[in-house]
PDB file of C-alpha atoms in Angstrom:
ATOM      1  CA  LEU A   1       0.000   0.000   0.000  1.00  0.00           C
ATOM      2  CA  VAL A   2       2.742   2.457   0.968  1.00  0.00           C
ATOM      3  CA  GLU A   3       4.654   1.863  -2.279  1.00  0.00           C
ATOM      4  CA  GLU A   4       1.456   2.251  -4.335  1.00  0.00           C
ATOM      5  CA  ILE A   5       0.734   5.592  -2.668  1.00  0.00           C
ATOM      6  CA  VAL A   6       4.287   6.854  -3.218  1.00  0.00           C
ATOM      7  CA  ASP A   7       4.085   5.799  -6.892  1.00  0.00           C
ATOM      8  CA  LYS A   8       0.849   7.770  -7.272  1.00  0.00           C
ATOM      9  CA  LEU A   9       2.294  10.886  -5.581  1.00  0.00           C
ATOM     10  CA  LYS A  10       5.779  10.798  -7.103  1.00  0.00           C
ATOM     11  CA  PRO A  11       4.904  12.382 -10.496  1.00  0.00           C
ATOM     12  CA  HIS A  12       3.516  15.384  -8.601  1.00  0.00           C
ATOM     13  CA  ALA A  13       6.548  15.911  -6.357  1.00  0.00           C
ATOM     14  CA  LYS A  14       8.608  19.107  -6.709  1.00  0.00           C
ATOM     15  CA  ILE A  15      11.461  16.832  -7.853  1.00  0.00           C
ATOM     16  CA  PRO A  16       9.621  14.116  -9.807  1.00  0.00           C
ATOM     17  CA  ASP A  17      12.787  12.147 -10.586  1.00  0.00           C
ATOM     18  CA  MET A  18      13.775  11.851  -6.909  1.00  0.00           C
ATOM     19  CA  LYS A  19      14.085   8.234  -5.875  1.00  0.00           C
ATOM     20  CA  PHE A  20      11.884   7.694  -2.845  1.00  0.00           C
ATOM     21  CA  LYS A  21      12.536   4.675  -0.627  1.00  0.00           C
ATOM     22  CA  VAL A  22      10.032   4.027   2.132  1.00  0.00           C
ATOM     23  CA  THR A  23      10.878   1.704   4.988  1.00  0.00           C
ATOM     24  CA  VAL A  24       8.074   0.493   7.229  1.00  0.00           C
ATOM     25  CA  VAL A  25       9.292  -0.141  10.770  1.00  0.00           C
ATOM     26  CA  GLU A  26       7.416  -2.282  13.271  1.00  0.00           C
ATOM     27  CA  GLY A  27       6.664  -0.074  16.254  1.00  0.00           C
ATOM     28  CA  LYS A  28       3.831   1.459  18.248  1.00  0.00           C
ATOM     29  CA  GLU A  29       4.960   5.010  17.481  1.00  0.00           C
ATOM     30  CA  VAL A  30       2.486   7.071  15.476  1.00  0.00           C
ATOM     31  CA  ASN A  31       5.279   8.663  13.503  1.00  0.00           C
ATOM     32  CA  ALA A  32       7.022   9.013  10.168  1.00  0.00           C
ATOM     33  CA  PHE A  33      10.077  10.987   9.106  1.00  0.00           C
ATOM     34  CA  ALA A  34      12.087  11.834   6.025  1.00  0.00           C
ATOM     35  CA  LEU A  35      15.831  11.893   5.542  1.00  0.00           C
ATOM     36  CA  PRO A  36      17.706  13.747   2.805  1.00  0.00           C
ATOM     37  CA  GLY A  37      17.606  12.070  -0.575  1.00  0.00           C
ATOM     38  CA  GLY A  38      14.114  10.617  -0.410  1.00  0.00           C
ATOM     39  CA  GLN A  39      14.482   8.100   2.421  1.00  0.00           C
ATOM     40  CA  ILE A  40      11.230   7.900   4.387  1.00  0.00           C
ATOM     41  CA  VAL A  41      10.490   5.848   7.484  1.00  0.00           C
ATOM     42  CA  VAL A  42       6.915   5.057   8.543  1.00  0.00           C
ATOM     43  CA  TYR A  43       6.059   3.199  11.748  1.00  0.00           C
ATOM     44  CA  THR A  44       3.355   0.556  11.733  1.00  0.00           C
ATOM     45  CA  GLY A  45       1.736   2.392  14.663  1.00  0.00           C
ATOM     46  CA  LEU A  46       0.928   5.260  12.287  1.00  0.00           C
ATOM     47  CA  ILE A  47      -0.461   2.904   9.649  1.00  0.00           C
ATOM     48  CA  LYS A  48      -2.674   1.176  12.236  1.00  0.00           C
ATOM     49  CA  GLU A  49      -3.881   4.506  13.639  1.00  0.00           C
ATOM     50  CA  ALA A  50      -4.892   5.870  10.223  1.00  0.00           C
ATOM     51  CA  LYS A  51      -8.547   5.375   9.300  1.00  0.00           C
ATOM     52  CA  SER A  52      -7.986   5.341   5.525  1.00  0.00           C
ATOM     53  CA  ALA A  53      -5.388   4.954   2.794  1.00  0.00           C
ATOM     54  CA  GLU A  54      -5.936   8.659   2.046  1.00  0.00           C
ATOM     55  CA  GLN A  55      -4.771   9.584   5.551  1.00  0.00           C
ATOM     56  CA  ILE A  56      -1.596   7.543   5.013  1.00  0.00           C
ATOM     57  CA  ALA A  57      -1.207   9.295   1.664  1.00  0.00           C
ATOM     58  CA  GLY A  58      -1.386  12.634   3.486  1.00  0.00           C
ATOM     59  CA  VAL A  59       1.471  11.619   5.775  1.00  0.00           C
ATOM     60  CA  LEU A  60       3.530  10.312   2.862  1.00  0.00           C
ATOM     61  CA  ALA A  61       2.927  13.478   0.820  1.00  0.00           C
ATOM     62  CA  HIS A  62       4.082  15.529   3.825  1.00  0.00           C
ATOM     63  CA  GLU A  63       7.275  13.456   4.229  1.00  0.00           C
ATOM     64  CA  MET A  64       7.976  13.433   0.483  1.00  0.00           C
ATOM     65  CA  SER A  65       7.641  17.219   0.593  1.00  0.00           C
ATOM     66  CA  HIS A  66      10.315  17.457   3.305  1.00  0.00           C
ATOM     67  CA  ALA A  67      12.658  15.583   0.947  1.00  0.00           C
ATOM     68  CA  THR A  68      11.867  17.586  -2.191  1.00  0.00           C
ATOM     69  CA  LEU A  69      11.941  20.914  -0.357  1.00  0.00           C
ATOM     70  CA  ARG A  70      15.394  19.878   0.945  1.00  0.00           C
ATOM     71  CA  HIS A  71      14.516  20.515   4.588  1.00  0.00           C
ATOM     72  CA  GLY A  72      16.953  17.856   5.862  1.00  0.00           C
ATOM     73  CA  LEU A  73      19.872  19.302   3.916  1.00  0.00           C
ATOM     74  CA  GLU A  74      18.872  22.768   5.084  1.00  0.00           C
ATOM     75  CA  ARG A  75      19.043  21.579   8.711  1.00  0.00           C
ATOM     76  CA  VAL A  76      22.484  20.053   8.183  1.00  0.00           C
ATOM     77  CA  GLY A  77      23.730  23.264   6.590  1.00  0.00           C
ATOM     78  CA  GLN A  78      22.384  25.404   9.403  1.00  0.00           C
ATOM     79  CA  SER A  79      23.874  23.143  12.061  1.00  0.00           C
ATOM     80  CA  LEU A  80      27.248  22.931  10.365  1.00  0.00           C
ATOM     81  CA  GLY A  81      27.292  26.712  10.000  1.00  0.00           C
ATOM     82  CA  VAL A  82      26.811  27.146  13.740  1.00  0.00           C
ATOM     83  CA  VAL A  83      29.475  24.544  14.536  1.00  0.00           C
ATOM     84  CA  ALA A  84      31.946  26.105  12.092  1.00  0.00           C
ATOM     85  CA  ALA A  85      31.417  29.551  13.593  1.00  0.00           C
ATOM     86  CA  ILE A  86      31.999  28.262  17.122  1.00  0.00           C
ATOM     87  CA  GLN A  87      35.071  26.277  16.088  1.00  0.00           C
ATOM     88  CA  LEU A  88      36.569  29.238  14.259  1.00  0.00           C
ATOM     89  CA  LEU A  89      35.855  31.563  17.186  1.00  0.00           C
ATOM     90  CA  VAL A  90      37.641  29.315  19.649  1.00  0.00           C
ATOM     91  CA  GLY A  91      40.412  28.503  17.156  1.00  0.00           C
ATOM     92  CA  ASP A  92      39.803  24.749  17.011  1.00  0.00           C
ATOM     93  CA  VAL A  93      39.710  24.225  13.247  1.00  0.00           C
ATOM     94  CA  GLY A  94      41.117  20.684  13.605  1.00  0.00           C
ATOM     95  CA  GLY A  95      38.079  19.470  15.544  1.00  0.00           C
ATOM     96  CA  LEU A  96      35.680  20.944  13.005  1.00  0.00           C
ATOM     97  CA  LEU A  97      35.485  17.899  10.734  1.00  0.00           C
ATOM     98  CA  ALA A  98      34.859  15.369  13.498  1.00  0.00           C
ATOM     99  CA  LEU A  99      32.336  17.587  15.210  1.00  0.00           C
ATOM    100  CA  GLY A 100      30.737  18.498  11.888  1.00  0.00           C
ATOM    101  CA  ALA A 101      30.064  14.853  11.061  1.00  0.00           C
ATOM    102  CA  GLN A 102      28.357  14.307  14.404  1.00  0.00           C
ATOM    103  CA  VAL A 103      26.311  17.500  14.130  1.00  0.00           C
ATOM    104  CA  ALA A 104      25.238  16.599  10.602  1.00  0.00           C
ATOM    105  CA  GLN A 105      24.027  13.200  11.780  1.00  0.00           C
ATOM    106  CA  THR A 106      22.199  14.680  14.759  1.00  0.00           C
ATOM    107  CA  SER A 107      20.592  17.510  12.807  1.00  0.00           C
ATOM    108  CA  VAL A 108      19.251  15.154  10.150  1.00  0.00           C
ATOM    109  CA  LEU A 109      17.552  13.081  12.832  1.00  0.00           C
ATOM    110  CA  THR A 110      16.078  16.001  14.747  1.00  0.00           C
ATOM    111  CA  SER A 111      12.780  17.679  14.050  1.00  0.00           C
ATOM    112  CA  TYR A 112      12.269  20.316  11.434  1.00  0.00           C
ATOM    113  CA  SER A 113      11.217  23.849  12.288  1.00  0.00           C
ATOM    114  CA  ARG A 114       7.565  24.861  12.444  1.00  0.00           C
ATOM    115  CA  THR A 115       8.058  26.782   9.199  1.00  0.00           C
ATOM    116  CA  SER A 116       9.389  23.656   7.474  1.00  0.00           C
ATOM    117  CA  GLU A 117       6.504  21.610   8.855  1.00  0.00           C
ATOM    118  CA  THR A 118       3.951  24.092   7.508  1.00  0.00           C
ATOM    119  CA  GLU A 119       5.720  24.208   4.126  1.00  0.00           C
ATOM    120  CA  ALA A 120       5.660  20.392   3.962  1.00  0.00           C
ATOM    121  CA  ASP A 121       1.968  20.329   4.905  1.00  0.00           C
ATOM    122  CA  LEU A 122       1.049  22.813   2.177  1.00  0.00           C
ATOM    123  CA  GLU A 123       3.251  21.181  -0.464  1.00  0.00           C
ATOM    124  CA  GLY A 124       1.773  17.826   0.538  1.00  0.00           C
ATOM    125  CA  VAL A 125      -1.733  19.223   0.015  1.00  0.00           C
ATOM    126  CA  ARG A 126      -0.696  20.410  -3.461  1.00  0.00           C
ATOM    127  CA  MET A 127       0.671  16.947  -4.290  1.00  0.00           C
ATOM    128  CA  LEU A 128      -2.436  15.181  -3.002  1.00  0.00           C
ATOM    129  CA  HIS A 129      -4.711  17.453  -5.015  1.00  0.00           C
ATOM    130  CA  ALA A 130      -2.622  16.923  -8.169  1.00  0.00           C
ATOM    131  CA  ALA A 131      -2.742  13.138  -7.625  1.00  0.00           C
ATOM    132  CA  LYS A 132      -6.532  13.330  -7.202  1.00  0.00           C
ATOM    133  CA  ILE A 133      -6.364  12.231  -3.559  1.00  0.00           C
ATOM    134  CA  ASP A 134      -8.599  14.160  -1.180  1.00  0.00           C
ATOM    135  CA  PRO A 135      -6.299  16.561   0.749  1.00  0.00           C
ATOM    136  CA  GLU A 136      -8.918  16.773   3.481  1.00  0.00           C
ATOM    137  CA  ALA A 137      -7.686  13.359   4.616  1.00  0.00           C
ATOM    138  CA  MET A 138      -4.433  14.969   5.800  1.00  0.00           C
ATOM    139  CA  ALA A 139      -6.421  17.385   7.951  1.00  0.00           C
ATOM    140  CA  ASP A 140      -8.559  14.480   9.186  1.00  0.00           C
ATOM    141  CA  PHE A 141      -5.427  12.635  10.321  1.00  0.00           C
ATOM    142  CA  PHE A 142      -4.153  15.653  12.275  1.00  0.00           C
ATOM    143  CA  GLN A 143      -7.618  15.985  13.827  1.00  0.00           C
ATOM    144  CA  LEU A 144      -7.481  12.311  14.783  1.00  0.00           C
ATOM    145  CA  LEU A 145      -4.081  12.932  16.452  1.00  0.00           C
ATOM    146  CA  LYS A 146      -5.430  15.981  18.258  1.00  0.00           C
ATOM    147  CA  ASP A 147      -8.459  14.054  19.517  1.00  0.00           C
ATOM    148  CA  LYS A 148      -6.281  11.181  20.701  1.00  0.00           C
ATOM    149  CA  MET A 149      -3.281  13.069  22.102  1.00  0.00           C
ATOM    150  CA  GLY A 150      -4.384  16.681  22.356  1.00  0.00           C
ATOM    151  CA  ASP A 151      -2.231  19.703  21.656  1.00  0.00           C
ATOM    152  CA  LEU A 152       0.490  21.070  23.880  1.00  0.00           C
ATOM    153  CA  PRO A 153      -0.717  23.644  26.407  1.00  0.00           C
ATOM    154  CA  ASP A 154      -0.203  27.176  25.084  1.00  0.00           C
ATOM    155  CA  ALA A 155       2.320  27.884  27.841  1.00  0.00           C
ATOM    156  CA  VAL A 156       4.760  25.322  26.392  1.00  0.00           C
ATOM    157  CA  ALA A 157       3.646  25.141  22.746  1.00  0.00           C
ATOM    158  CA  TRP A 158       6.260  27.722  21.760  1.00  0.00           C
ATOM    159  CA  ILE A 159       9.057  25.172  22.341  1.00  0.00           C
ATOM    160  CA  SER A 160       7.590  22.616  19.947  1.00  0.00           C
ATOM    161  CA  THR A 161       9.155  22.178  16.520  1.00  0.00           C
ATOM    162  CA  HIS A 162       5.743  21.278  15.098  1.00  0.00           C
ATOM    163  CA  PRO A 163       2.713  23.530  14.797  1.00  0.00           C
ATOM    164  CA  GLN A 164      -0.248  22.622  16.983  1.00  0.00           C
ATOM    165  CA  HIS A 165      -2.559  20.010  15.415  1.00  0.00           C
ATOM    166  CA  GLU A 166      -5.394  22.544  15.400  1.00  0.00           C
ATOM    167  CA  THR A 167      -3.281  25.037  13.434  1.00  0.00           C
ATOM    168  CA  ARG A 168      -2.291  22.353  10.943  1.00  0.00           C
ATOM    169  CA  VAL A 169      -5.922  21.343  10.405  1.00  0.00           C
ATOM    170  CA  GLU A 170      -6.874  24.993   9.795  1.00  0.00           C
ATOM    171  CA  ASN A 171      -3.953  25.517   7.360  1.00  0.00           C
ATOM    172  CA  ILE A 172      -4.795  22.409   5.363  1.00  0.00           C
TER     173      ILE A 172
END
């Protein structure tokens, strides 16, 4: 199912010749993430939680959008820039390469910014619409997550890297 959905969305991606590889991981987590170059990981917990193939398509379109909008590479570049500046300021140019490799790995595996998340949501909606898949299903999935897990309280929501579910539903 996941491969069929990716095949249907791929022609509508910002980079249609990008090679997407989706790995489904057994786990209770209701999560998915994208790595640079089109690698996408989806947990079976997310697949089981979804109420329709269209909701899974919404998640996949969102993750494919992270890859085609180059959000992962952007994160690595930003992180390496900060590390390079610190290393140069303290005069430790020799440690830059070793530290840079670790920072690159860490930054790829950390969450995107709220701006990147919103961009991926909106690009995912565009892809779904172009593929003739109801984009409302993406909003329905975020509503399902909100109903099940709620949103962060406003007092701490500002620290989250993701927009509140309610905001995402409204944007979609």
